[in-house]
Each structure stands twice: as structure tokens, then as C-alpha cells.
PDB file of C-alpha atoms in Angstrom:
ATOM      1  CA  UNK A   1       0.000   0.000   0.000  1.00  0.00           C
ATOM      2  CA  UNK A   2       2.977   2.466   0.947  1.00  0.00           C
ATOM      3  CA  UNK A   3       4.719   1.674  -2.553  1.00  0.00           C
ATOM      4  CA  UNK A   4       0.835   2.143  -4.489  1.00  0.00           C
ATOM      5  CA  UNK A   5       0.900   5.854  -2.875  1.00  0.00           C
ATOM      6  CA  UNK A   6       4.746   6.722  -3.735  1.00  0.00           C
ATOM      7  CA  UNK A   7       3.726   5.991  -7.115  1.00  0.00           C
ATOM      8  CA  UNK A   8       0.820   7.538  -7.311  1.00  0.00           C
ATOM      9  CA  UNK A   9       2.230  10.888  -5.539  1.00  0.00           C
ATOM     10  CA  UNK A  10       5.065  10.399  -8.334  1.00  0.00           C
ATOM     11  CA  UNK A  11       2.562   9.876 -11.143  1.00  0.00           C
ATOM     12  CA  UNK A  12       0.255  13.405 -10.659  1.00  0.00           C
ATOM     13  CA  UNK A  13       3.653  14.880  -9.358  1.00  0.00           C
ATOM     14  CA  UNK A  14       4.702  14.113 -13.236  1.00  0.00           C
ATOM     15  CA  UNK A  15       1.308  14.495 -14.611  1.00  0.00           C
ATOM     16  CA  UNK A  16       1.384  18.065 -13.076  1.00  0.00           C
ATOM     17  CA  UNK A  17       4.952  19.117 -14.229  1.00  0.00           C
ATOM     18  CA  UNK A  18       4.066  18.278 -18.216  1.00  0.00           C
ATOM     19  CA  UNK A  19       0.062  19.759 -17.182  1.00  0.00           C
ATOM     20  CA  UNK A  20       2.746  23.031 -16.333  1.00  0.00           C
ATOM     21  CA  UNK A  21       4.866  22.429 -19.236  1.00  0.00           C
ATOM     22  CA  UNK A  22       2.281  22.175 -21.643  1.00  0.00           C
ATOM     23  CA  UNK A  23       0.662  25.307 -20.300  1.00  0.00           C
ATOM     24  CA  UNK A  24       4.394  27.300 -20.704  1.00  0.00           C
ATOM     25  CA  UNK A  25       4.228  26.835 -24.130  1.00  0.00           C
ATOM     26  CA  UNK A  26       0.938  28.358 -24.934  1.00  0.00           C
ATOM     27  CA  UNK A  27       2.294  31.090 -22.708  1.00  0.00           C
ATOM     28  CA  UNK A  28       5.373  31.322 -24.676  1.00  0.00           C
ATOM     29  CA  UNK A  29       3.799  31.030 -27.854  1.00  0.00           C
ATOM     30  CA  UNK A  30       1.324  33.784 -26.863  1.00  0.00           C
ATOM     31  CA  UNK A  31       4.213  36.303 -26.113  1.00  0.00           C
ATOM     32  CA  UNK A  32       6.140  35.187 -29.403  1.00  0.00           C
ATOM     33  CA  UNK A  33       2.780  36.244 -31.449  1.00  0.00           C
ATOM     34  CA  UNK A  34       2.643  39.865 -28.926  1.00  0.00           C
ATOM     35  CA  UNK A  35       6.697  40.153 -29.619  1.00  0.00           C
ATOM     36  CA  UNK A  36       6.779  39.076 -33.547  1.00  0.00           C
ATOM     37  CA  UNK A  37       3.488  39.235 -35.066  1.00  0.00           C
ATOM     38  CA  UNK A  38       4.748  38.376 -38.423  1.00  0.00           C
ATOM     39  CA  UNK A  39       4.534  34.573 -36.761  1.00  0.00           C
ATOM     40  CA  UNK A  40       1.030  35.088 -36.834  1.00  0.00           C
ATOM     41  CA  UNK A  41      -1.632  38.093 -38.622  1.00  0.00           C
ATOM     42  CA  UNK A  42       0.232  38.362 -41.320  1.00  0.00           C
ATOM     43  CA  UNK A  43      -0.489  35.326 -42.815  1.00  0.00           C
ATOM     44  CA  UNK A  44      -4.082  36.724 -43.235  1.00  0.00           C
ATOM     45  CA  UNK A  45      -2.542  38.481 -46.241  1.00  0.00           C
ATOM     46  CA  UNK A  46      -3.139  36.697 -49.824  1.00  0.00           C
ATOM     47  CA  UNK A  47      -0.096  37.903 -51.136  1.00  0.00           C
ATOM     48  CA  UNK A  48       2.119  36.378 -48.381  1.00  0.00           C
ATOM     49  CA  UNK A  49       2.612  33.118 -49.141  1.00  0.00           C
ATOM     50  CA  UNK A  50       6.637  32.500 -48.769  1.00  0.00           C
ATOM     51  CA  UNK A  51       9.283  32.233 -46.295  1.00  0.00           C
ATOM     52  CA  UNK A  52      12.074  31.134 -47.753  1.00  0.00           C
ATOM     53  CA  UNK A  53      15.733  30.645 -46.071  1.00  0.00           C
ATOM     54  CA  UNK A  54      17.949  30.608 -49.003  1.00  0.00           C
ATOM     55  CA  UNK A  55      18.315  32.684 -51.692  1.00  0.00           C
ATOM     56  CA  UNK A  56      15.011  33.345 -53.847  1.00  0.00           C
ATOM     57  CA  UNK A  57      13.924  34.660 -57.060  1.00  0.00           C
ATOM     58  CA  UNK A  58      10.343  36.228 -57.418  1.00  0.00           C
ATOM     59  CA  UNK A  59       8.585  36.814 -60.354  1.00  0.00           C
ATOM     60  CA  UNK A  60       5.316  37.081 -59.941  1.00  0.00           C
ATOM     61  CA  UNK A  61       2.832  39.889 -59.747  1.00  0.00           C
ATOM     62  CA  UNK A  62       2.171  40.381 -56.292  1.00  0.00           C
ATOM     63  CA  UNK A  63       4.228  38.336 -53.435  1.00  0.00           C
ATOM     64  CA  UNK A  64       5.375  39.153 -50.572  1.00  0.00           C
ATOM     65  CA  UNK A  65       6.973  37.165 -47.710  1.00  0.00           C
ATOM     66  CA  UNK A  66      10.345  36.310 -46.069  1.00  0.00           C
ATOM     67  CA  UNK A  67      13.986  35.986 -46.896  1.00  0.00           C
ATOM     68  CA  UNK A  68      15.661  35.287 -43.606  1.00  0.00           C
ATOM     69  CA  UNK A  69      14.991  37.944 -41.211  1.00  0.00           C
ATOM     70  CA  UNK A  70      14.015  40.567 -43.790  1.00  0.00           C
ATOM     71  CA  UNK A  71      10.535  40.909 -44.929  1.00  0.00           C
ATOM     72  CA  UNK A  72      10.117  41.531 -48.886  1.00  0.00           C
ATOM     73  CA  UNK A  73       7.343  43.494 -51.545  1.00  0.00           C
ATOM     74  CA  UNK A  74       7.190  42.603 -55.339  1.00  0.00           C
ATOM     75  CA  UNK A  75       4.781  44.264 -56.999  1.00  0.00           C
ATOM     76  CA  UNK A  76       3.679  45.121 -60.763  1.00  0.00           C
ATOM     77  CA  UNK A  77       0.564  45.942 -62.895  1.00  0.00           C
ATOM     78  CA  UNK A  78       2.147  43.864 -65.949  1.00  0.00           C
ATOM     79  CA  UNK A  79       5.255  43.331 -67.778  1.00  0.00           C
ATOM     80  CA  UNK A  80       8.282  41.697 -66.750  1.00  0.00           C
ATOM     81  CA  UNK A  81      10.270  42.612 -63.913  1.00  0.00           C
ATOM     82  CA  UNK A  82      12.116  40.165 -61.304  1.00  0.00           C
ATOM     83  CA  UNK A  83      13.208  40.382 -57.878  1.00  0.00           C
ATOM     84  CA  UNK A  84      16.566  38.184 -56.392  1.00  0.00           C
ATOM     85  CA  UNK A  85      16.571  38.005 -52.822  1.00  0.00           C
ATOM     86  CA  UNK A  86      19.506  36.574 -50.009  1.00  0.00           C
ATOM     87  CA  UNK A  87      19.069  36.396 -46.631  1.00  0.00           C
ATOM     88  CA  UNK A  88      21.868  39.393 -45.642  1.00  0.00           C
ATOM     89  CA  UNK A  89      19.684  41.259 -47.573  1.00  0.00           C
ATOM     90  CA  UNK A  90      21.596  41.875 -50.612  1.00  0.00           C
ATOM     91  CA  UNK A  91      18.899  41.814 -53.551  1.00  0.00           C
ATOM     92  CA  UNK A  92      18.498  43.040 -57.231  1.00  0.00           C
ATOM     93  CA  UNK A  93      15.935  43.748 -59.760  1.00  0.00           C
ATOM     94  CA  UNK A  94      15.793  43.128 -63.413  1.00  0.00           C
ATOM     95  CA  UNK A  95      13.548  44.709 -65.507  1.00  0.00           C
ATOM     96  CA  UNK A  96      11.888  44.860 -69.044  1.00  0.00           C
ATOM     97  CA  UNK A  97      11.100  47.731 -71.033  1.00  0.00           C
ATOM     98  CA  UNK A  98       7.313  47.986 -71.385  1.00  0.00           C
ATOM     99  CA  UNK A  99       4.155  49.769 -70.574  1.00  0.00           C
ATOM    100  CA  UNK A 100       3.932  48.989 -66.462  1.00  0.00           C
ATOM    101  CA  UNK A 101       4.491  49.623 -63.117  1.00  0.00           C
ATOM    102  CA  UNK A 102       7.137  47.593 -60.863  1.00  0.00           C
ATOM    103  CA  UNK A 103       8.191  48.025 -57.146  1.00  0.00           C
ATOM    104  CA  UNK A 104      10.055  45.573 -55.038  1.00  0.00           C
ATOM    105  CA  UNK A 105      12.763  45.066 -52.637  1.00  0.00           C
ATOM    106  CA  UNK A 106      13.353  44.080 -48.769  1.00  0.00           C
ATOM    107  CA  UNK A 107      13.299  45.543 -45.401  1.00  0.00           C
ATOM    108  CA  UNK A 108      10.554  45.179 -42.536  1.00  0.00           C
ATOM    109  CA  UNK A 109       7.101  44.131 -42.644  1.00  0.00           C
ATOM    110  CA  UNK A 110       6.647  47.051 -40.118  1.00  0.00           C
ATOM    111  CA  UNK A 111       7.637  51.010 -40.311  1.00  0.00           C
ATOM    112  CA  UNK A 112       9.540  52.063 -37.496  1.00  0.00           C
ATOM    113  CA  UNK A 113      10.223  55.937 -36.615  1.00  0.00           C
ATOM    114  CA  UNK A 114      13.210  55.421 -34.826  1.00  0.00           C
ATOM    115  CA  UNK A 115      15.055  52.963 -37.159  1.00  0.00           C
ATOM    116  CA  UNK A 116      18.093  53.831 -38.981  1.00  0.00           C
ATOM    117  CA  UNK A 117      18.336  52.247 -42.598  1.00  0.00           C
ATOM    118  CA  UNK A 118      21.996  51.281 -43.884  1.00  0.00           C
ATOM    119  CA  UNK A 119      22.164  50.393 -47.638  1.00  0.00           C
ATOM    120  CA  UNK A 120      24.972  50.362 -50.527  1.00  0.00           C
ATOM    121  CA  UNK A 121      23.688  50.114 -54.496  1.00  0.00           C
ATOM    122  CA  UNK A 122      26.152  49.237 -56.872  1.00  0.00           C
ATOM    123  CA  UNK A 123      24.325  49.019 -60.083  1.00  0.00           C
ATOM    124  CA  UNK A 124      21.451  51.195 -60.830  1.00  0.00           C
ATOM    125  CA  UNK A 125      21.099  51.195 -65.304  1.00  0.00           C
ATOM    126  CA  UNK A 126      18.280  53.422 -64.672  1.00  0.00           C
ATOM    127  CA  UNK A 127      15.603  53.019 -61.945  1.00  0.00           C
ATOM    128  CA  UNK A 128      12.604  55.826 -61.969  1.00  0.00           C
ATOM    129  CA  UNK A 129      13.283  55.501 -57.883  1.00  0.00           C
ATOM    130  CA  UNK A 130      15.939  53.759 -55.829  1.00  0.00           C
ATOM    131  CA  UNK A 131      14.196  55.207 -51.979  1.00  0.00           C
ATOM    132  CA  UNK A 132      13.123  53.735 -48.781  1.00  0.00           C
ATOM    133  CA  UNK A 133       9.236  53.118 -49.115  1.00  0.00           C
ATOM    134  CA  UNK A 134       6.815  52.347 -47.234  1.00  0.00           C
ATOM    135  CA  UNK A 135       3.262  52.872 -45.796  1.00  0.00           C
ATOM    136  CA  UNK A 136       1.097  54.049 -42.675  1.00  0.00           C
ATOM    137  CA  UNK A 137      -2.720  53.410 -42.503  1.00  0.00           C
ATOM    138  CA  UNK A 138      -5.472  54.395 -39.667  1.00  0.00           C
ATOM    139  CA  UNK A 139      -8.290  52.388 -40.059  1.00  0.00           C
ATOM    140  CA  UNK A 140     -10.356  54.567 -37.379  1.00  0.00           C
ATOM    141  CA  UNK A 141      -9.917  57.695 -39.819  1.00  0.00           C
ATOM    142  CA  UNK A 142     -12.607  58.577 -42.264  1.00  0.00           C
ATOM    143  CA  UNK A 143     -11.461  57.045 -45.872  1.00  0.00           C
ATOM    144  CA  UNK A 144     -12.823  60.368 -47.253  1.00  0.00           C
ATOM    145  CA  UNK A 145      -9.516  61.864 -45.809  1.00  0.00           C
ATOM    146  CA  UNK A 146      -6.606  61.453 -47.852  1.00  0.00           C
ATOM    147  CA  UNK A 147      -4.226  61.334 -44.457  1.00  0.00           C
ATOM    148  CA  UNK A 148      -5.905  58.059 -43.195  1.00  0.00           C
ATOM    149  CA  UNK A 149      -3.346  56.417 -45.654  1.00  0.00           C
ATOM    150  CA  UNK A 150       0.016  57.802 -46.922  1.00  0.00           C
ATOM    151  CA  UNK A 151       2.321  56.644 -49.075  1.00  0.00           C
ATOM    152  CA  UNK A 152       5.963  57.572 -48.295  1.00  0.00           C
ATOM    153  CA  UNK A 153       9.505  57.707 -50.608  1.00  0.00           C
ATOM    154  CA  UNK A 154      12.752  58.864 -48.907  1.00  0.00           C
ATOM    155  CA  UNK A 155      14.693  59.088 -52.451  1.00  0.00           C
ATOM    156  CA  UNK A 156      18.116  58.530 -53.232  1.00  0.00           C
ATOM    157  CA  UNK A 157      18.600  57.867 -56.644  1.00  0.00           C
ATOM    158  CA  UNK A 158      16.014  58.821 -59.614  1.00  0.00           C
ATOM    159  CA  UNK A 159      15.709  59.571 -63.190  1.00  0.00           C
ATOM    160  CA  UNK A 160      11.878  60.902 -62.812  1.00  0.00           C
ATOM    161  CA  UNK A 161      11.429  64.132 -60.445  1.00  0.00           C
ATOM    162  CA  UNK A 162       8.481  63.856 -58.324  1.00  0.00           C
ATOM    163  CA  UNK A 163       8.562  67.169 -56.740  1.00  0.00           C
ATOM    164  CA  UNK A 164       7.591  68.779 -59.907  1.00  0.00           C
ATOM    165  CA  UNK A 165       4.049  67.873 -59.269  1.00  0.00           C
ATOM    166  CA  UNK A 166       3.900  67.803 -55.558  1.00  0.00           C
ATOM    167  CA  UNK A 167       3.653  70.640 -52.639  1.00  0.00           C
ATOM    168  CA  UNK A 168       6.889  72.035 -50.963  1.00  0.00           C
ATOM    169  CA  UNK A 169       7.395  71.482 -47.417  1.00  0.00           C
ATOM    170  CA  UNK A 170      10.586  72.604 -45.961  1.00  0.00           C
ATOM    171  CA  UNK A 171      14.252  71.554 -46.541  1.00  0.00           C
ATOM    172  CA  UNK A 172      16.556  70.055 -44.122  1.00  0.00           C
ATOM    173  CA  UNK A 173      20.247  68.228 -43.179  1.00  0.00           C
ATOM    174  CA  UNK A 174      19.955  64.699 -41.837  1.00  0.00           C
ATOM    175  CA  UNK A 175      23.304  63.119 -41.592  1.00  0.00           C
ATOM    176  CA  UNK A 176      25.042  65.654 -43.296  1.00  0.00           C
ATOM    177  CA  UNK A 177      22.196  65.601 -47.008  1.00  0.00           C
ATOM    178  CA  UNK A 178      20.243  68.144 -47.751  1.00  0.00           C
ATOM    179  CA  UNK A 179      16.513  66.762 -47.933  1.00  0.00           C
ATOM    180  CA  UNK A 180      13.782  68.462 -49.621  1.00  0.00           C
ATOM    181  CA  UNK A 181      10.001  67.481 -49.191  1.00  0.00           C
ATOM    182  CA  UNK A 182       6.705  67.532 -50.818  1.00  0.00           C
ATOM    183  CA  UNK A 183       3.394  66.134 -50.557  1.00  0.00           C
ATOM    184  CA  UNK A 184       1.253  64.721 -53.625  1.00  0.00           C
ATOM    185  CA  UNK A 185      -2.225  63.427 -53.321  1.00  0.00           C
ATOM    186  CA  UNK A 186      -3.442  59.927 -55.255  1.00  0.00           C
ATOM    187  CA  UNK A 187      -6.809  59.426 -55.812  1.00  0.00           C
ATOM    188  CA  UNK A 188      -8.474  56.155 -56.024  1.00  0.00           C
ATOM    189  CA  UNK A 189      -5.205  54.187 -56.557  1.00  0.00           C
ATOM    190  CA  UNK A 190      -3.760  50.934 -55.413  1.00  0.00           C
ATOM    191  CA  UNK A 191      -2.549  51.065 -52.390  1.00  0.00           C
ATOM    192  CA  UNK A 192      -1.961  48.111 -49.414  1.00  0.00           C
ATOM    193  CA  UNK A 193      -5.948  48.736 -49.061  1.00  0.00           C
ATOM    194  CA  UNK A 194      -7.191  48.093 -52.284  1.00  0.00           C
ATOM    195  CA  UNK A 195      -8.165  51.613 -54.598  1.00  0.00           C
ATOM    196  CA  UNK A 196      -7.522  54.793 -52.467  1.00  0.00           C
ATOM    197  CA  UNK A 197      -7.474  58.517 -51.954  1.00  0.00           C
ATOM    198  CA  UNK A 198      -4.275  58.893 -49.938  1.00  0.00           C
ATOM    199  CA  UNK A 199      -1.185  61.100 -49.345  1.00  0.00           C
ATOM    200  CA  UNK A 200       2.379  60.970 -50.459  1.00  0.00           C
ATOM    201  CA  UNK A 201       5.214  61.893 -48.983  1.00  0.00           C
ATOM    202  CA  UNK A 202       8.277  62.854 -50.491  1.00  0.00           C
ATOM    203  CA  UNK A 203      12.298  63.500 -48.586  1.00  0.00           C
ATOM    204  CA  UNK A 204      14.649  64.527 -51.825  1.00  0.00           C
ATOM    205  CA  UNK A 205      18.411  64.807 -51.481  1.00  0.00           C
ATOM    206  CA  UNK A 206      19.771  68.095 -53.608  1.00  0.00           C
ATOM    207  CA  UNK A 207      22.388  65.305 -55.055  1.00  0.00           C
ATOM    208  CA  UNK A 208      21.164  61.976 -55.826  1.00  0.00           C
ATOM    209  CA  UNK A 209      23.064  59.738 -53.437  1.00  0.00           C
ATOM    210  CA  UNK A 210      26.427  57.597 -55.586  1.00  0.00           C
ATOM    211  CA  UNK A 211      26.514  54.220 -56.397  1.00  0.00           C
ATOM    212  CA  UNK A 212      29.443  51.856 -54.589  1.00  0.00           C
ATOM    213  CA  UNK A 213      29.015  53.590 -50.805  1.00  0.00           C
ATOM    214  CA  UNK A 214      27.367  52.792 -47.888  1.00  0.00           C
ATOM    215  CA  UNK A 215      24.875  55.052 -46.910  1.00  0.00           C
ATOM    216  CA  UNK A 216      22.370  55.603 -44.119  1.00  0.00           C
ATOM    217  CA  UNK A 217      19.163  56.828 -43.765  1.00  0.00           C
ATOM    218  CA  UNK A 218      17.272  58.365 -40.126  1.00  0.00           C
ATOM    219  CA  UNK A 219      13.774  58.111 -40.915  1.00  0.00           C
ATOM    220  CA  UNK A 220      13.265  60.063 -37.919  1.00  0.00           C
ATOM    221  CA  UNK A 221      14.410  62.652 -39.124  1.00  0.00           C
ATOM    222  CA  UNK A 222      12.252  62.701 -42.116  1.00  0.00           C
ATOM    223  CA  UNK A 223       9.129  61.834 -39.910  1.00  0.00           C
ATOM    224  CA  UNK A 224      10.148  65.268 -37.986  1.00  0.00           C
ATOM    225  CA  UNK A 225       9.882  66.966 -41.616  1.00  0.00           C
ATOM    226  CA  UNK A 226       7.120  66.160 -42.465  1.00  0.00           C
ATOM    227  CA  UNK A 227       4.929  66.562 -39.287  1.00  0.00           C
ATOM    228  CA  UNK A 228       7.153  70.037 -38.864  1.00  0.00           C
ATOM    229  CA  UNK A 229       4.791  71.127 -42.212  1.00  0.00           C
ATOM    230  CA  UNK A 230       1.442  69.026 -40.284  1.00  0.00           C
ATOM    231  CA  UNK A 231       1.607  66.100 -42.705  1.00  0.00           C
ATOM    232  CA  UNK A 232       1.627  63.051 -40.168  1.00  0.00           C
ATOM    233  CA  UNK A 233       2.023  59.447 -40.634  1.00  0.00           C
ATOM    234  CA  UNK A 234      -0.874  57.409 -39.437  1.00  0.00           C
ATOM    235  CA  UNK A 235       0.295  53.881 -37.776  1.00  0.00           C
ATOM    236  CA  UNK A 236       3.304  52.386 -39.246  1.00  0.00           C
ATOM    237  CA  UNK A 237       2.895  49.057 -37.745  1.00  0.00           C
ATOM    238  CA  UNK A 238      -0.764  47.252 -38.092  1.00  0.00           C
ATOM    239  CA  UNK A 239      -2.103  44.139 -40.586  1.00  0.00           C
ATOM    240  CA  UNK A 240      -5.532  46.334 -40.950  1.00  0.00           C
ATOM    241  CA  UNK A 241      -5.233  46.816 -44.464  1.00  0.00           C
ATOM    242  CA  UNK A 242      -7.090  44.729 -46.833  1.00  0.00           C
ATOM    243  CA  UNK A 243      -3.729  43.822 -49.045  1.00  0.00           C
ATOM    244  CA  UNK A 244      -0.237  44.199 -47.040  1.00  0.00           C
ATOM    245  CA  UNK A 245       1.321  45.207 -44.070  1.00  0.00           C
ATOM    246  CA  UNK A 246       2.224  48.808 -43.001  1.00  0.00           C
ATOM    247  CA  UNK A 247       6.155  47.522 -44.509  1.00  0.00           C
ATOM    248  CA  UNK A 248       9.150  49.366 -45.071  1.00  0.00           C
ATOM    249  CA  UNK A 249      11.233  48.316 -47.102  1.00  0.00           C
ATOM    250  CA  UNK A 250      14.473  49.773 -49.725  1.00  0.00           C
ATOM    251  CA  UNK A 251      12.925  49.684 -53.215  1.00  0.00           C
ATOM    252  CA  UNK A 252      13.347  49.812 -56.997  1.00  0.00           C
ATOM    253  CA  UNK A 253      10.715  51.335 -58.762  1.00  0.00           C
ATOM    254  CA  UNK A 254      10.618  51.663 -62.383  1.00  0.00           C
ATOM    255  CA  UNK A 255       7.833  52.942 -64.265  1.00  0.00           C
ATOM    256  CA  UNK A 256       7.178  52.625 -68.411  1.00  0.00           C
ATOM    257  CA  UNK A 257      10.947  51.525 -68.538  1.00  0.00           C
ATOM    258  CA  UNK A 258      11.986  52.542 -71.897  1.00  0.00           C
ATOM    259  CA  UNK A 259      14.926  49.728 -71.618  1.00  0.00           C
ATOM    260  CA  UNK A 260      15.514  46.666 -69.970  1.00  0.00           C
ATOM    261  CA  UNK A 261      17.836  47.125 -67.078  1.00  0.00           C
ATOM    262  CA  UNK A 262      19.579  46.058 -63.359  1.00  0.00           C
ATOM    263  CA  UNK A 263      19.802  47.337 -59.767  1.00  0.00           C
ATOM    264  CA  UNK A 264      21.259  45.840 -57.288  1.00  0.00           C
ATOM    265  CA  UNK A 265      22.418  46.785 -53.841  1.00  0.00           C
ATOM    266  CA  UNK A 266      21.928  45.401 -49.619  1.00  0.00           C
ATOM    267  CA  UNK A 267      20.034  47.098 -46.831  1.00  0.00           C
ATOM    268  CA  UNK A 268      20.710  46.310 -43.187  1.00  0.00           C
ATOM    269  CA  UNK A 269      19.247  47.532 -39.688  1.00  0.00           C
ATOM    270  CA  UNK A 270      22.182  50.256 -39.332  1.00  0.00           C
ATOM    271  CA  UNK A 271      20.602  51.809 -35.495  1.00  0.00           C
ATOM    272  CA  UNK A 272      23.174  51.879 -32.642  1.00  0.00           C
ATOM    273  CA  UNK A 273      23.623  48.941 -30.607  1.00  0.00           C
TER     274      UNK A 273
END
């Protein structure tokens, strides 16, 4: 009888321990999904449907997903245009010349204010836009007000001038370039929630930024900017939009590429540590 009660006290003893173990994993899968919610809501998304952890090649018209640690966009409205990925986020685009729309490359399925964006290009045969892009959406703001959504390009290299149509804000120095912005409004235009009225916002170097160096970007700095002039970014980091993420990423953008043509460069986190 002694022995039938050791075991027993052993057996819900045990019984309890993997009752508490079991119960630790919910709780630390719980606080993963808080922490890194990329593990979970983003999914929801019908465009995100790869995680890869090797190098990748994208080609079709809308995908987004994961190449190691960095989250990617690939975009068009037609044509041909391709998007290499590896997981130290070196990447490249190749285009074809053509009547369309293309925007891709990797960052962060999230906008951050206080991150600090390094990147080096060494090939660029003509991009409309090599910037860091990237969106912030309010759900709980009226639709029927273009700042609910906005659209935002912190440009370093170009061969199309987007100021020329936009309104001036103010010009600044962050880490030692002159920035320039502007506002434009799009109306009823994709967007990461389907057609939309929204804002963009544009930062514009006086030089365009040279191929073959490392540079850096503080987006909070151009965040400053533009809410110095009352244009404010709505949340940078939700999965409320019907299409995407609020990402960030460094992009290629070309636009009715006359040619075919390459760019290719890395980004990486580049904030203090």
C-alpha cells in the first residue's frame, strides 16, 4: 500500500509538471505572437505566401513574404520585372522595357520611426526611384480623408522628379544631405488597401546619393519633416489593411521603362547597438 501511494504521488507529481509544461508553451507562444506578429496576422494576407531561407527569385505579380529575417514586396501591374533576394539582404531587380508599373525590394514588414536604414547600391542602369518606401494606414480615420493612408519615398537615386508635381514642405540636413520634401495626393489608386485617396510623402536629397558607398538613412528625421509642415504618418505598424502590411522596405521602382535594365544593392538595420 505504501509503494501504491509513492507511485501515485510520483505519477500526478509528473502528470502536473508536463500539465505546467504544456501550459508554458501556450504562454510562450502567446508572447512570441505579442513580440513578432509576423509569426502570426500576417499570414491573413493573400499575397504572403513565402518564407524562404535561401536565396530566392520572385517573379510574380504580387508576393510578398520572407527571406531570412528581412521581410520583402514585389509588386507590378504587368510586364516583366524580377526580384533576387539573399538572406543578408543583398537583392536586385531586373527589368523589361514595357508599358507597367514595378516596385520591389526588402526591409521590414513594419515602419519604425526610430530605425536607422543602412544600404549600398552598386548598379542602378536606370531606376525611376531607388528610396526607402513604405506605408502608414489608420483604419479609425474617415477614408474620405486622404491622411488616413500615406504613401511615403525617402529618395536617393532617380531619373523621374516627383517634386515637380507635388507641394513644398521645408528643406533640411539629416546626416550631413540636404533633404527636400513635398506632398502629392493619389486618388483612387492601389494602395496596401485596395483603390484609395491617400497622401504621399516625399524626402529629396539636392544630389542623388552615388553608387558603390554605404549610406544611411534616419527616418526620424524625415518623420520630424514632415509633421514640422502638419503632414503626419498614421500607424506604421498594423495588418488592418485589406492587401499588405504597413512595410518598409528599400525599393526599386521603375515605371514605363523605356529599356531593360539592373539594380542591385543590400540594406541592413544600421541603429546603434
Amino acid at each position: 500500500m505504501k509503494n501504491y501511494f509513492l507511485k501515485t504521488t510520483l505519477l500526478l507529481g509528473l502528470c502536473g509538471l508536463l500539465s505546467c509544461a504544456e501550459e508554458q508553451k501556450v504562454a510562450d507562444k502567446n508572447e512570441e505572437a505579442v513580440k513578432n506578429p509576423a509569426t502570426s496576422s500576417i499570414e491573413k494576407f493573400k499575397a504572403y505566401t513565402q518564407k524562404f531561407s535561401e536565396a530566392a527569385v520572385i517573379t510574380q505579380n504580387h508576393a510578398t513574404g520572407h527571406i531570412g529575417d528581412f521581410f520583402f514586396t514585389h509588386w507590378k501591374d504587368g510586364g516583366s520585372a524580377s526580384l533576387s533576394l539573399n538572406t543578408d539582404g543583398a537583392f536586385s531587380v531586373s527589368w523589361e522595357g514595357g508599358g507597367y508599373n514595378y516596385v520591389g525590394g526588402p526591409g521590414w514588414h513594419f515602419g519604425d520611426k526610430d530605425r536607422v536604414i543602412g544600404y549600398r547600391f552598386n548598379e542602378d542602369s536606370g531606376a525611376s526611384y531607388i528610396t526607402l518606401y513604405g506605408w502608414g494606414y489608420d483604419k479609425n480615420m474617415s477614408a474620405a480623408d486622404p491622411a488616413h493612408l500615406v504613401e511615403y519615398y525617402i529618395l536617393q537615386r532617380w531619373t523621374y522628379d516627383p517634386s515637380k508635381d507635388g507641394t513644398y514642405g521645408k528643406t533640411f540636413i539629416s546626416d550631413g544631405v540636404e533633404y527636400s520634401t513635398y506632398r502629392s495626393i493619389r486618388e483612387e489608386k492601389p494602395s496596401i488597401n485596395g483603390p484609395s485617396t491617400f497622401y504621399q510623402y516625399w524626402s529629396k536629397p539636392s544630389e542623388q546619393r552615388p553608387l558603390g558607398e554605404d549610406h544611411k538613412i534616419i527616418f526620424a528625421d524625415h518623420v520630424k519633416a514632415w509633421a514640422d509642415t502638419g503632414w503626419i504618418i498614421p500607424d506604421m505598424n498594423n495588418f488592418n489593411a485589406s492587401d499588405d502590411p504597413t512595410y518598409q522596405v528599400m525599393a526599386v521602382e521603375v515605371f514605363n521603362p523605356a529599356n531593360d535594365g539592373t539594380a542591385s544593392g543590400r540594406v541592413w538595420d544600421a541603429a546603434p547597438r
